[in-house]
């Protein structure tokens, strides 16, 4: 039996609180992206550019002030930035095709992806009970896709199935990004990670915008209603990126992504009570599966294995 006295330590409570802070911020980015999609603005990379620029300026200034050598190779950060930019691009792009609730739920695919990557690359060990919990969570994802195919009265997207597949692809890249960040934040240092991710992320985003989104940006009729979601998205993403390495160092990638599951619940509660939208009944089955899977997964505690950078 798990000892709650040993589980509810100060470190665990800090991790839980930080996880919920990130979860709420993640929910706000979802609503910002959904609002931009509703206005017909399709510029997913442009949404993320401001975040990378702010990261580069804030953490890059600290890094320059310290005048210390990089603890990890620069090309690690370049590869991480490339994966991270494309993950953001795909997930934000999905709002053009499917519903906000589906995007938030299908993001759960990051969890089994993170578990596989940490097991394969970081040599972490997972008990069968935890794998069963993951399987139940995946069953919830299948329920969401089935609901998107068959539901007729839900609010969302012009091509739900395409949107769902884009989210799953983006969630897989998020898993790669999360595990890479966990590896680097434990082997290098948080300020260095954020500064280099911001620098390379801004460069890659700028190049991608010039190729894919230049005409879209020129066609946007800028107004307060169009600018505010951009600003809100950038601010929320900056705080998410600043907080994630702390949680990764405390509890790892799996804890981060389990914490983000509650973003789905926040999203649906806001849709029901603030926007008075109808939610398809199969979403509740999906929520139940995710909640049960989370309980099963959390039933056994284990020690983490920290990687070393060669």
Coordinates of C-alpha atoms in Angstrom, one line a residue:
X1 CA 0.0 0.0 0.0
X2 CA 1.3 3.5 -0.8
X3 CA 2.1 5.6 2.2
X4 CA 0.3 9.0 1.9
X5 CA 2.7 10.4 4.6
X6 CA 5.6 9.6 2.3
X7 CA 3.8 10.7 -0.8
X8 CA 2.6 14.1 0.3
X9 CA 6.0 15.6 0.9
X10 CA 6.8 19.3 0.3
X11 CA 8.5 18.3 -3.0
X12 CA 5.4 16.4 -4.2
X13 CA 3.1 19.3 -3.2
X14 CA 5.2 21.8 -5.0
X15 CA 5.2 19.5 -8.1
X16 CA 1.4 19.2 -8.0
X17 CA 0.8 22.9 -7.5
X18 CA 3.3 23.8 -10.3
X19 CA 1.7 21.1 -12.5
X20 CA -1.8 22.7 -12.1
X21 CA -0.4 26.2 -12.8
X22 CA 1.1 24.9 -16.1
X23 CA -2.2 23.1 -16.8
X24 CA -4.3 26.3 -16.4
X25 CA -1.8 28.2 -18.6
X26 CA -2.1 25.4 -21.2
X27 CA -5.9 25.7 -21.1
X28 CA -5.6 29.5 -21.8
X29 CA -3.4 28.8 -24.8
X30 CA -6.0 26.5 -26.2
X31 CA -8.7 29.1 -25.9
X32 CA -6.4 31.7 -27.5
X33 CA -5.7 29.4 -30.5
X34 CA -9.4 28.5 -30.7
X35 CA -10.4 32.2 -30.8
X36 CA -7.8 32.9 -33.6
X37 CA -9.1 29.9 -35.6
X38 CA -12.7 31.2 -35.1
X39 CA -11.6 34.5 -36.6
X40 CA -10.1 32.7 -39.6
X41 CA -6.5 33.5 -38.6
X42 CA -4.3 30.5 -39.6
X43 CA -0.7 31.4 -38.5
X44 CA 0.4 28.7 -36.0
X45 CA 4.1 29.4 -36.2
X46 CA 3.6 33.1 -35.9
X47 CA 1.7 32.5 -32.6
X48 CA 4.8 30.8 -31.1
X49 CA 7.4 33.2 -32.5
X50 CA 6.9 35.9 -29.8
X51 CA 7.4 33.3 -27.1
X52 CA 10.7 32.2 -28.5
X53 CA 11.9 35.8 -28.9
X54 CA 11.0 36.6 -25.3
X55 CA 12.7 33.5 -24.0
X56 CA 15.9 34.4 -26.0
X57 CA 15.9 38.0 -24.7
X58 CA 15.1 37.2 -21.0
X59 CA 17.2 34.1 -20.5
X60 CA 19.8 35.0 -23.1
X61 CA 20.6 38.2 -21.2
X62 CA 21.1 36.2 -18.0
X63 CA 23.4 33.8 -19.9
X64 CA 25.5 36.6 -21.4
X65 CA 25.7 38.3 -18.0
X66 CA 27.1 35.0 -16.5
X67 CA 29.7 34.6 -19.3
X68 CA 29.9 30.9 -18.8
X69 CA 30.5 28.2 -21.4
X70 CA 27.6 26.0 -22.6
X71 CA 27.3 22.8 -20.6
X72 CA 25.7 21.0 -23.6
X73 CA 26.5 21.0 -27.3
X74 CA 24.7 23.7 -29.2
X75 CA 23.4 21.3 -31.8
X76 CA 21.4 19.5 -29.1
X77 CA 19.4 22.7 -28.6
X78 CA 19.0 23.2 -32.3
X79 CA 17.4 19.8 -32.7
X80 CA 15.3 20.4 -29.7
X81 CA 14.1 23.7 -31.0
X82 CA 13.2 22.2 -34.4
X83 CA 11.1 19.5 -32.8
X84 CA 9.5 22.0 -30.4
X85 CA 8.6 24.5 -33.2
X86 CA 7.0 21.8 -35.3
X87 CA 5.1 20.3 -32.3
X88 CA 3.6 23.8 -31.6
X89 CA 2.9 24.2 -35.3
X90 CA 0.9 21.0 -35.6
X91 CA -1.1 21.3 -32.4
X92 CA -2.0 24.9 -33.1
X93 CA -2.8 24.0 -36.7
X94 CA -5.2 21.3 -35.5
X95 CA -7.6 24.0 -34.2
X96 CA -8.4 24.8 -37.8
X97 CA -9.9 21.4 -38.2
X98 CA -11.2 20.0 -34.9
X99 CA -12.8 21.1 -31.6
X100 CA -11.0 22.6 -28.7
X101 CA -12.0 19.7 -26.4
X102 CA -10.6 17.2 -28.9
X103 CA -7.3 18.9 -29.1
X104 CA -7.0 19.1 -25.3
X105 CA -7.9 15.4 -24.9
X106 CA -5.8 14.0 -27.7
X107 CA -2.8 15.8 -26.2
X108 CA -2.9 12.9 -23.8
X109 CA -1.2 10.8 -26.4
X110 CA 2.0 12.5 -25.2
X111 CA 1.9 10.3 -22.1
X112 CA 2.4 6.9 -23.6
X113 CA 4.9 8.5 -26.0
X114 CA 6.9 9.9 -23.1
X115 CA 6.9 6.6 -21.3
X116 CA 8.2 4.8 -24.3
X117 CA 10.9 7.4 -24.9
X118 CA 12.0 7.5 -21.2
X119 CA 12.1 3.7 -21.1
X120 CA 14.0 3.4 -24.3
X121 CA 16.5 6.3 -24.1
X122 CA 16.7 7.2 -20.3
X123 CA 16.4 3.6 -19.2
X124 CA 13.5 4.2 -16.8
X125 CA 11.6 1.2 -15.5
X126 CA 7.8 1.0 -15.4
X127 CA 5.7 -1.6 -13.6
X128 CA 2.9 -3.4 -15.3
X129 CA 0.3 -1.6 -13.2
X130 CA 1.5 1.8 -14.6
X131 CA 1.4 0.4 -18.2
X132 CA -2.2 -0.7 -17.5
X133 CA -3.0 2.9 -16.5
X134 CA -1.5 4.2 -19.8
X135 CA -3.5 1.6 -21.7
X136 CA -6.8 2.9 -20.1
X137 CA -5.8 6.5 -21.0
X138 CA -5.2 5.5 -24.6
X139 CA -8.7 3.9 -24.6
X140 CA -10.0 7.3 -23.7
X141 CA -8.3 8.8 -26.7
X142 CA -9.9 6.2 -29.0
X143 CA -13.3 7.2 -27.5
X144 CA -12.6 10.9 -28.4
X145 CA -11.8 10.0 -32.1
X146 CA -14.9 7.8 -32.2
X147 CA -17.0 10.7 -30.8
X148 CA -15.5 13.1 -33.4
X149 CA -16.5 10.8 -36.2
X150 CA -20.1 10.2 -35.0
X151 CA -21.1 13.3 -33.0
X152 CA -23.4 15.7 -34.8
X153 CA -24.1 18.4 -32.2
X154 CA -20.7 19.3 -30.9
X155 CA -19.0 22.6 -31.4
X156 CA -15.9 22.2 -33.6
X157 CA -14.0 22.0 -36.8
X158 CA -14.4 21.5 -40.5
X159 CA -12.5 18.2 -40.6
X160 CA -12.4 16.5 -37.2
X161 CA -10.6 13.3 -38.2
X162 CA -7.8 15.2 -40.0
X163 CA -7.5 17.5 -37.0
X164 CA -7.3 14.6 -34.6
X165 CA -4.5 13.0 -36.6
X166 CA -2.6 16.3 -36.6
X167 CA -2.9 16.6 -32.8
X168 CA -1.6 13.0 -32.3
X169 CA 1.4 13.9 -34.5
X170 CA 2.0 17.1 -32.6
X171 CA 1.6 15.3 -29.3
X172 CA 4.3 12.7 -30.3
X173 CA 6.7 15.6 -31.1
X174 CA 5.8 17.2 -27.7
X175 CA 6.9 13.9 -26.1
X176 CA 10.2 14.0 -27.8
X177 CA 10.6 17.7 -26.8
X178 CA 9.6 17.0 -23.1
X179 CA 12.0 14.0 -22.8
X180 CA 14.8 16.0 -24.4
X181 CA 14.2 18.9 -22.1
X182 CA 14.2 16.6 -19.1
X183 CA 17.6 15.1 -20.3
X184 CA 19.1 18.6 -20.8
X185 CA 17.8 20.3 -17.7
X186 CA 19.2 17.6 -15.5
X187 CA 22.5 17.4 -17.4
X188 CA 23.0 21.1 -18.3
X189 CA 21.1 24.0 -16.7
X190 CA 17.6 25.7 -16.9
X191 CA 18.7 29.2 -18.0
X192 CA 21.0 27.8 -20.7
X193 CA 18.2 25.5 -21.9
X194 CA 15.6 28.3 -22.1
X195 CA 18.0 30.8 -23.7
X196 CA 19.2 28.4 -26.5
X197 CA 15.7 27.0 -27.1
X198 CA 14.4 30.6 -27.5
X199 CA 17.3 31.6 -29.8
X200 CA 17.0 28.6 -32.2
X201 CA 13.2 28.5 -31.9
X202 CA 13.0 32.1 -33.0
X203 CA 15.3 31.5 -35.9
X204 CA 13.5 28.4 -37.1
X205 CA 10.1 30.0 -36.6
X206 CA 11.2 33.1 -38.5
X207 CA 12.3 31.0 -41.5
X208 CA 9.1 28.9 -41.4
X209 CA 6.9 32.0 -41.3
X210 CA 8.7 33.6 -44.3
X211 CA 7.9 30.4 -46.3
X212 CA 4.5 29.3 -45.1
X213 CA 2.7 32.2 -43.4
X214 CA 3.8 35.4 -45.0
X215 CA 0.7 35.8 -47.1
X216 CA -1.5 34.9 -44.2
X217 CA 0.0 37.6 -42.0
X218 CA -0.5 40.2 -44.7
X219 CA -4.1 39.3 -45.1
X220 CA -5.0 39.6 -41.4
X221 CA -7.1 42.6 -40.5
X222 CA -5.4 43.6 -37.3
X223 CA -7.7 44.7 -34.5
X224 CA -7.9 44.5 -30.7
X225 CA -9.8 41.2 -31.1
X226 CA -7.0 39.8 -33.3
X227 CA -4.1 41.1 -31.3
X228 CA -5.2 40.1 -27.8
X229 CA -5.2 36.3 -28.5
X230 CA -1.7 36.6 -29.9
X231 CA -0.5 38.5 -26.8
X232 CA -2.3 36.1 -24.4
X233 CA -0.9 33.1 -26.2
X234 CA 2.7 34.5 -26.1
X235 CA 2.5 35.4 -22.4
X236 CA 1.0 32.1 -21.3
X237 CA 3.6 30.1 -23.4
X238 CA 6.5 32.1 -21.8
X239 CA 5.3 31.2 -18.3
X240 CA 4.7 27.6 -19.4
X241 CA 8.2 27.3 -20.9
X242 CA 9.8 29.0 -17.8
X243 CA 8.0 26.6 -15.4
X244 CA 8.3 23.3 -17.3
X245 CA 12.0 22.8 -16.7
X246 CA 11.5 23.2 -13.0
X247 CA 8.8 20.5 -12.9
X248 CA 10.9 18.3 -15.2
X249 CA 13.8 18.5 -12.7
X250 CA 11.6 17.8 -9.7
X251 CA 9.4 15.0 -11.1
X252 CA 10.2 14.3 -14.8
X253 CA 8.3 14.2 -18.1
X254 CA 5.6 11.7 -17.0
X255 CA 4.5 13.8 -14.1
X256 CA 4.4 16.9 -16.3
X257 CA 2.1 15.2 -18.8
X258 CA -0.1 13.6 -16.2
X259 CA -0.6 17.1 -14.7
X260 CA -1.6 18.4 -18.1
X261 CA -4.5 15.9 -18.1
X262 CA -6.5 18.3 -15.9
X263 CA -6.4 20.9 -18.6
X264 CA -9.0 18.8 -20.4
X265 CA -11.3 19.1 -17.4
X266 CA -10.7 22.8 -17.1
X267 CA -11.5 23.2 -20.8
X268 CA -14.8 21.3 -20.7
X269 CA -15.9 23.1 -17.5
X270 CA -15.3 26.5 -19.1
X271 CA -17.1 25.4 -22.3
X272 CA -20.1 24.2 -20.3
X273 CA -20.5 27.0 -17.7
X274 CA -19.0 30.0 -19.4
X275 CA -19.9 29.4 -23.1
X276 CA -23.0 27.2 -22.4
X277 CA -21.8 24.8 -25.2
X278 CA -23.1 21.3 -25.5
X279 CA -20.5 18.5 -25.0
X280 CA -21.0 15.1 -26.7
X281 CA -21.8 12.4 -24.1
X282 CA -18.9 10.3 -25.2
X283 CA -16.4 12.9 -23.9
X284 CA -17.6 12.0 -20.4
X285 CA -16.7 8.4 -21.1
X286 CA -13.3 9.6 -22.3
X287 CA -12.8 11.6 -19.1
X288 CA -13.7 8.6 -17.0
X289 CA -11.2 6.5 -18.8
X290 CA -8.5 9.1 -18.4
X291 CA -9.3 9.6 -14.7
X292 CA -9.2 5.8 -14.0
X293 CA -6.0 5.4 -16.0
X294 CA -4.4 8.2 -14.0
X295 CA -5.4 6.6 -10.7
X296 CA -4.0 3.2 -11.8
X297 CA -0.8 4.9 -13.0
X298 CA -0.4 6.9 -9.8
X299 CA -0.9 3.8 -7.6
X300 CA 2.7 2.8 -7.4
X301 CA 5.6 5.2 -6.6
X302 CA 9.1 4.6 -8.0
X303 CA 12.5 6.2 -7.9
X304 CA 13.7 8.1 -11.0
X305 CA 16.9 7.5 -12.9
X306 CA 18.7 10.7 -13.8
X307 CA 20.6 10.7 -17.2
X308 CA 24.1 11.9 -17.7
X309 CA 25.2 13.9 -20.7
X310 CA 28.3 12.5 -22.5

